[in-house]
Amino acid sequence: MTLEAIRYRTGSLQILNQLLLPHQTVYDDIRSVQDAYEAIKSMKVRGAPAIAIVGCLSLAVELRAGAGGDDPVTFIRESLCHLTSARPTAVNMGRAARELMEFAENESMEKNSEQLRESVIAWIEDMLERDILSGVPRDSVTILTHCNTGSLATAGYGTALGVVRSLHTLGRLKRVYCTETRPYNQGSRLTAYEAVAEGIPATLITDSMAALTMREMDITAVVVGADRVVANGDTANKVGTYQLAIAAKHHGIPFYVAAPSTSCDLSLESGRDIIIEVRPPEELTSINGVPIAAPGIEVWNPAFDVTPHQLITGGIITELGVFLPSELQAALTGRLTAL
Ligand code: MRU
């Protein structure tokens, strides 16, 4: 069973509200681009691939209702620009926006408004199929992972958790250790929810137990997702990934990034160029509105960190193959659309 995080039928879109998990399973209607913008910003839907898919599907819903009138290209451009601004670190929404805009502009040369709307909707619907990433099965293993990278973060199988899911299906997974992933608890709320729902042997740890777990629990590999992998292999992912990579290196454990090629951005040379989203202090100082920190304390809450390529010792797992960071640029050049 794979969780259905996104429900789409032509003209209607619903998302599983991840703010309410694991206590309530509630699907919210997304009727407009603005609904999607708000759902992405507030993290009702999160995870780099899912952000892009929900953003684009919301546009399809509006186009199906005739949005854009006689000038759909302007409506599409403004909508994509708005959606891309919701969360800047993950590259997938920006990439999808550029690809879709290029497609729409080309189509507009020979099609009328109605035909253009139809072909853009078809392009977006194809995205759902294109998003699914296969895992790479190896020997019987114990994996440590971070954040949520499963069905809730993508349109289907998941990236790092997709690798875990593949291993489990093949009977090759001893256990996955998932970090709680403070401050937003994507690990304890979402990865744990997916693991329990699918019967995957999983153990929850706090983020501060990761190095100890690596030393004591015979971890074979650390596998994480990515919000953006740049040309030299530096990778932005959920804050805490960097310290996991340092600890993995210390313990001689291979560190893998699992990401679709759409999460790779060869236009940026190094991780220094990646914009890191800073989120509200309340995510640290309260849980569900209940204060947990001393009133008045100052807070720094970056949502992501950058893992330098030297620490990605296992490789970068993509649908096009597994590459060392030093091989990535050559392997993907010409196979990705420019950003
Ligand atoms: O802030 P989030 O929950 O959107 O962060 C998600 C992550 O960092 C994931 O690891 C990443 O988007 C890859 S999801 C396949």
Coordinates of C-alpha atoms and ligand atoms in Angstrom, one line a residue:
M1 CA 0.0 0.0 0.0
T2 CA 1.3 3.4 -0.9
L3 CA -0.2 6.5 0.8
E4 CA -2.2 8.7 -1.4
A5 CA -0.8 12.2 -0.5
I6 CA -2.2 13.9 -3.6
R7 CA -5.7 13.1 -5.1
Y8 CA -6.2 14.4 -8.6
R9 CA -8.9 13.9 -11.0
T10 CA -9.3 16.2 -14.0
G11 CA -10.6 19.5 -12.6
S12 CA -10.3 18.6 -8.9
L13 CA -7.3 18.4 -6.5
Q14 CA -7.1 17.4 -2.9
I15 CA -4.0 17.1 -0.7
L16 CA -3.5 15.1 2.5
N17 CA -3.1 17.9 5.1
Q18 CA 0.3 16.9 6.6
L19 CA 0.0 19.5 9.5
L20 CA -2.7 17.2 11.0
L21 CA -0.7 13.9 10.7
P22 CA -0.4 11.5 12.4
H23 CA -3.6 12.3 14.5
Q24 CA -6.0 13.0 11.7
T25 CA -6.3 12.0 8.1
V26 CA -7.9 14.9 6.4
Y27 CA -7.9 15.8 2.7
D28 CA -8.1 19.5 1.9
D29 CA -9.5 20.8 -1.4
I30 CA -7.1 22.9 -3.6
R31 CA -9.3 24.9 -5.8
S32 CA -6.9 27.6 -7.0
V33 CA -3.3 28.6 -7.4
Q34 CA -3.7 30.7 -4.2
D35 CA -4.9 27.7 -2.3
A36 CA -1.8 25.8 -3.4
Y37 CA 0.5 28.7 -2.5
E38 CA -0.9 28.8 1.0
A39 CA -0.8 25.0 1.4
I40 CA 2.9 25.0 0.3
K41 CA 3.8 28.0 2.5
S42 CA 2.2 26.6 5.6
M43 CA 3.6 23.1 4.9
K44 CA 0.2 21.3 4.6
V45 CA 2.1 19.8 1.6
R46 CA 5.9 19.6 1.7
G47 CA 8.8 17.8 0.2
A48 CA 10.4 19.2 -3.0
P49 CA 8.7 17.0 -5.6
A50 CA 5.3 17.2 -4.0
I51 CA 5.5 21.0 -3.8
A52 CA 6.1 21.2 -7.6
I53 CA 3.3 18.7 -8.4
V54 CA 0.7 20.3 -6.2
G55 CA 1.7 23.8 -7.5
C56 CA 1.3 22.7 -11.1
L57 CA -1.8 20.7 -10.6
S58 CA -3.5 23.7 -8.9
L59 CA -2.8 25.6 -12.1
A60 CA -4.4 22.8 -14.1
V61 CA -7.5 23.0 -12.0
E62 CA -7.8 26.7 -12.6
L63 CA -7.1 26.3 -16.4
R64 CA -9.8 23.6 -16.6
A65 CA -12.3 26.2 -15.2
G66 CA -11.2 28.6 -18.0
A67 CA -8.8 30.8 -16.1
G68 CA -6.8 33.2 -18.1
G69 CA -9.6 33.9 -20.6
D70 CA -8.1 35.2 -23.9
D71 CA -4.6 35.5 -22.4
P72 CA -3.8 32.2 -20.7
V73 CA 0.0 32.7 -21.2
T74 CA 0.0 35.7 -18.9
F75 CA -2.1 33.9 -16.3
I76 CA 0.2 30.9 -16.4
R77 CA 3.3 33.0 -16.1
E78 CA 2.0 35.0 -13.1
S79 CA 0.7 31.8 -11.4
L80 CA 4.0 30.0 -11.7
C81 CA 5.9 33.0 -10.5
H82 CA 3.7 33.2 -7.4
L83 CA 3.9 29.4 -6.7
T84 CA 7.7 29.5 -7.1
S85 CA 8.0 32.2 -4.5
A86 CA 6.3 30.1 -1.8
R87 CA 9.4 28.2 -0.7
P88 CA 12.7 29.2 -2.4
T89 CA 15.2 26.4 -1.5
A90 CA 13.7 23.4 -3.3
V91 CA 14.5 23.6 -7.0
N92 CA 11.7 21.4 -8.3
M93 CA 8.9 24.0 -8.4
G94 CA 11.2 26.5 -10.2
R95 CA 12.3 23.9 -12.7
A96 CA 8.8 22.8 -13.4
A97 CA 7.7 26.5 -13.8
R98 CA 10.5 27.1 -16.4
E99 CA 9.8 24.0 -18.4
L100 CA 6.0 24.6 -18.4
M101 CA 6.4 28.2 -19.3
E102 CA 8.6 27.3 -22.3
F103 CA 6.1 24.7 -23.3
A104 CA 3.2 27.1 -23.0
E105 CA 5.0 29.8 -25.0
N106 CA 5.8 27.4 -27.8
E107 CA 2.2 26.1 -27.9
S108 CA 0.8 29.6 -27.9
M109 CA 2.3 30.3 -31.3
E110 CA 0.0 27.8 -33.1
K111 CA -2.9 27.3 -30.7
N112 CA -5.9 29.3 -29.6
S113 CA -6.6 30.0 -25.9
E114 CA -8.8 26.9 -25.5
Q115 CA -6.3 24.6 -27.2
L116 CA -3.5 26.0 -25.3
R117 CA -5.3 25.4 -22.0
E118 CA -5.9 21.8 -23.0
S119 CA -2.3 21.1 -23.9
V120 CA -0.9 22.7 -20.8
I121 CA -3.3 20.7 -18.6
A122 CA -2.1 17.5 -20.4
W123 CA 1.6 18.5 -19.8
I124 CA 0.8 18.9 -16.1
E125 CA -1.1 15.7 -15.8
D126 CA 2.0 13.9 -17.4
M127 CA 4.1 15.3 -14.5
L128 CA 2.4 12.9 -12.1
E129 CA 3.6 9.9 -14.2
R130 CA 7.1 11.4 -14.6
D131 CA 7.7 12.0 -10.9
I132 CA 8.0 8.4 -9.7
L133 CA 11.5 7.4 -8.8
S134 CA 12.7 3.9 -8.4
G135 CA 14.8 2.7 -5.5
V136 CA 18.1 0.9 -5.9
P137 CA 18.1 -2.4 -4.0
R138 CA 21.4 -3.8 -2.6
D139 CA 22.2 -6.3 0.2
S140 CA 20.3 -6.8 3.4
V141 CA 20.8 -3.5 5.2
T142 CA 20.1 -1.2 8.1
I143 CA 19.4 2.4 6.9
L144 CA 19.3 5.7 8.7
T145 CA 17.2 8.4 7.1
H146 CA 16.1 12.0 7.9
C147 CA 13.0 14.0 7.4
N148 CA 10.2 12.6 5.2
T149 CA 10.9 11.6 1.6
G150 CA 8.2 9.1 1.0
S151 CA 4.7 9.1 -0.6
L152 CA 3.9 12.3 1.4
A153 CA 6.8 14.2 -0.1
T154 CA 6.4 13.1 -3.8
A155 CA 3.6 12.0 -6.0
G156 CA 4.2 8.3 -5.5
Y157 CA 7.0 6.1 -4.4
G158 CA 9.4 8.5 -2.6
T159 CA 13.1 9.1 -2.9
A160 CA 15.2 8.1 0.1
L161 CA 12.1 6.4 1.6
G162 CA 11.5 4.9 -1.9
V163 CA 14.9 3.2 -1.6
V164 CA 13.9 1.9 1.9
R165 CA 10.5 0.7 0.5
S166 CA 12.2 -1.1 -2.4
L167 CA 14.6 -2.8 0.1
H168 CA 11.7 -3.9 2.2
T169 CA 9.7 -5.2 -0.7
L170 CA 12.8 -7.3 -1.8
G171 CA 13.2 -8.6 1.8
R172 CA 16.6 -6.9 2.0
L173 CA 15.8 -4.4 4.7
K174 CA 16.7 -5.2 8.3
R175 CA 15.5 -1.9 9.7
V176 CA 15.2 1.8 9.0
Y177 CA 16.1 4.3 11.8
C178 CA 14.2 7.6 11.2
T179 CA 15.1 10.8 12.9
E180 CA 12.5 12.8 14.6
T181 CA 13.6 15.8 12.4
R182 CA 13.2 18.8 14.6
P183 CA 11.8 21.4 14.6
Y184 CA 8.9 20.3 12.4
N185 CA 9.0 16.6 13.2
Q186 CA 8.6 15.3 9.6
G187 CA 10.3 12.1 10.8
S188 CA 8.1 11.3 13.8
R189 CA 4.9 12.6 12.2
L190 CA 5.2 11.5 8.6
T191 CA 8.0 9.0 8.0
A192 CA 6.9 7.0 11.1
Y193 CA 3.3 7.2 9.8
E194 CA 4.3 5.8 6.4
A195 CA 6.5 3.1 8.0
V196 CA 3.7 1.9 10.3
A197 CA 1.1 2.0 7.6
E198 CA 3.2 -0.2 5.3
G199 CA 4.7 -2.5 7.9
I200 CA 8.3 -1.4 7.3
P201 CA 10.5 -2.3 10.3
A202 CA 11.3 1.2 11.6
T203 CA 12.7 2.8 14.8
L204 CA 12.3 6.4 15.7
I205 CA 15.2 8.3 17.3
T206 CA 15.7 11.9 18.2
D207 CA 18.0 13.9 16.0
S208 CA 20.5 14.0 18.9
M209 CA 20.8 10.2 19.0
A210 CA 22.0 9.9 15.4
A211 CA 25.7 9.6 16.0
L212 CA 25.2 7.1 18.8
T213 CA 22.8 5.1 16.6
M214 CA 25.5 5.0 13.9
R215 CA 28.0 3.7 16.4
E216 CA 25.8 1.1 18.2
M217 CA 23.2 -0.1 15.6
D218 CA 25.3 -1.4 12.7
I219 CA 24.0 1.2 10.3
T220 CA 24.9 0.2 6.7
A221 CA 24.2 3.5 5.0
V222 CA 22.6 6.9 5.6
V223 CA 20.1 7.8 2.8
V224 CA 18.5 11.2 2.6
G225 CA 16.5 13.2 0.1
A226 CA 17.4 16.6 -1.4
D227 CA 15.8 19.9 -2.1
R228 CA 18.5 20.9 -4.5
V229 CA 21.7 19.3 -5.7
V230 CA 24.0 21.7 -7.4
A231 CA 26.7 21.2 -10.1
N232 CA 29.6 20.2 -7.7
G233 CA 27.3 17.8 -5.8
D234 CA 26.7 20.1 -2.7
T235 CA 23.2 19.3 -1.5
A236 CA 20.6 21.3 0.3
N237 CA 18.2 19.2 2.4
K238 CA 16.3 19.3 5.7
V239 CA 18.4 21.0 8.4
G240 CA 20.3 18.3 10.3
T241 CA 21.4 16.5 7.1
Y242 CA 24.8 18.2 7.3
Q243 CA 25.5 16.9 10.8
L244 CA 24.4 13.4 9.8
A245 CA 26.9 13.5 6.9
I246 CA 29.7 14.5 9.3
A247 CA 28.8 11.7 11.8
A248 CA 28.5 9.2 8.9
K249 CA 32.0 10.1 7.7
H250 CA 33.4 9.7 11.2
H251 CA 32.0 6.2 11.5
G252 CA 32.9 5.2 8.0
I253 CA 29.3 4.8 6.9
P254 CA 28.4 5.6 3.3
F255 CA 26.2 8.6 2.9
Y256 CA 23.7 8.7 -0.1
V257 CA 21.5 11.4 -1.4
A258 CA 18.4 10.0 -3.3
A259 CA 16.9 12.6 -5.6
P260 CA 15.2 12.7 -9.0
S261 CA 17.2 14.5 -11.7
T262 CA 14.6 17.3 -11.4
S263 CA 16.1 18.1 -8.0
C264 CA 19.5 18.8 -9.6
D265 CA 20.4 22.3 -10.5
L266 CA 23.5 22.5 -12.7
S267 CA 23.1 26.3 -13.0
L268 CA 24.5 26.8 -9.5
E269 CA 28.1 26.0 -9.0
S270 CA 28.3 25.3 -5.3
G271 CA 26.1 25.1 -2.2
R272 CA 27.1 28.7 -1.3
D273 CA 24.7 29.9 -4.1
I274 CA 21.6 28.1 -2.7
I275 CA 19.0 30.4 -1.0
I276 CA 18.1 28.9 2.4
E277 CA 14.6 29.4 3.6
V278 CA 14.3 30.7 7.2
R279 CA 11.0 29.8 8.9
P280 CA 9.1 31.4 11.8
P281 CA 10.5 31.1 15.4
E282 CA 7.2 29.6 16.6
E283 CA 8.2 26.3 15.0
L284 CA 10.9 26.0 17.7
T285 CA 9.2 27.7 20.6
S286 CA 5.8 25.9 20.5
I287 CA 4.2 22.6 19.5
N288 CA 0.6 22.9 18.3
G289 CA 0.3 26.3 19.9
V290 CA 1.6 25.1 23.3
P291 CA 4.7 27.0 24.4
I292 CA 7.8 24.9 25.0
A293 CA 10.6 27.5 25.2
A294 CA 11.4 30.3 27.6
P295 CA 9.4 33.4 26.6
G296 CA 11.6 36.1 25.0
I297 CA 14.3 33.8 23.7
E298 CA 15.7 34.7 20.3
V299 CA 15.5 31.9 17.6
W300 CA 17.2 31.1 14.4
N301 CA 15.2 28.6 12.3
P302 CA 16.8 27.8 8.9
A303 CA 14.7 25.0 7.2
F304 CA 17.6 23.5 5.3
D305 CA 21.4 23.1 5.4
V306 CA 23.9 22.3 2.8
T307 CA 26.0 19.1 2.9
P308 CA 29.3 19.6 1.1
H309 CA 29.9 17.2 -1.7
Q310 CA 33.0 15.7 0.0
L311 CA 30.7 14.2 2.6
I312 CA 28.4 12.5 0.1
T313 CA 30.6 9.4 0.1
G314 CA 28.1 6.8 -1.2
G315 CA 26.7 8.8 -4.1
I316 CA 23.7 10.6 -5.5
I317 CA 21.0 8.1 -6.5
T318 CA 18.9 9.4 -9.4
E319 CA 16.6 7.7 -12.0
L320 CA 19.4 8.1 -14.5
G321 CA 21.9 6.2 -12.3
V322 CA 24.0 6.5 -9.1
F323 CA 26.8 9.1 -9.4
L324 CA 29.6 10.3 -7.2
P325 CA 29.2 14.1 -6.7
S326 CA 32.3 14.6 -9.0
E327 CA 30.5 12.7 -11.8
L328 CA 27.1 14.4 -11.5
Q329 CA 27.7 17.4 -13.7
A330 CA 29.1 15.3 -16.7
A331 CA 26.4 12.6 -16.2
L332 CA 23.5 15.1 -16.3
T333 CA 24.7 17.7 -18.8
G334 CA 22.4 17.6 -21.8
R335 CA 19.9 15.4 -20.0
L336 CA 18.2 18.2 -17.9
T337 CA 16.4 21.3 -19.2
A338 CA 18.3 24.5 -18.3
L339 CA 17.0 26.5 -15.3
Ligands
MRU1 O1 10.7 21.4 4.8 P1 10.2 20.2 4.1 O2 9.5 19.2 4.9 O3 9.6 20.5 2.7 O4 11.6 19.4 3.7 C1 11.6 18.3 3.0 C2 13.0 17.7 2.7 O5 14.0 18.3 3.1 C3 13.1 16.4 1.9 O6 14.2 15.7 2.3 C4 13.2 16.8 0.4 O7 12.3 17.8 0.0 C5 13.2 15.6 -0.5 S1 11.6 15.0 -0.5 C6 11.6 13.7 -1.6

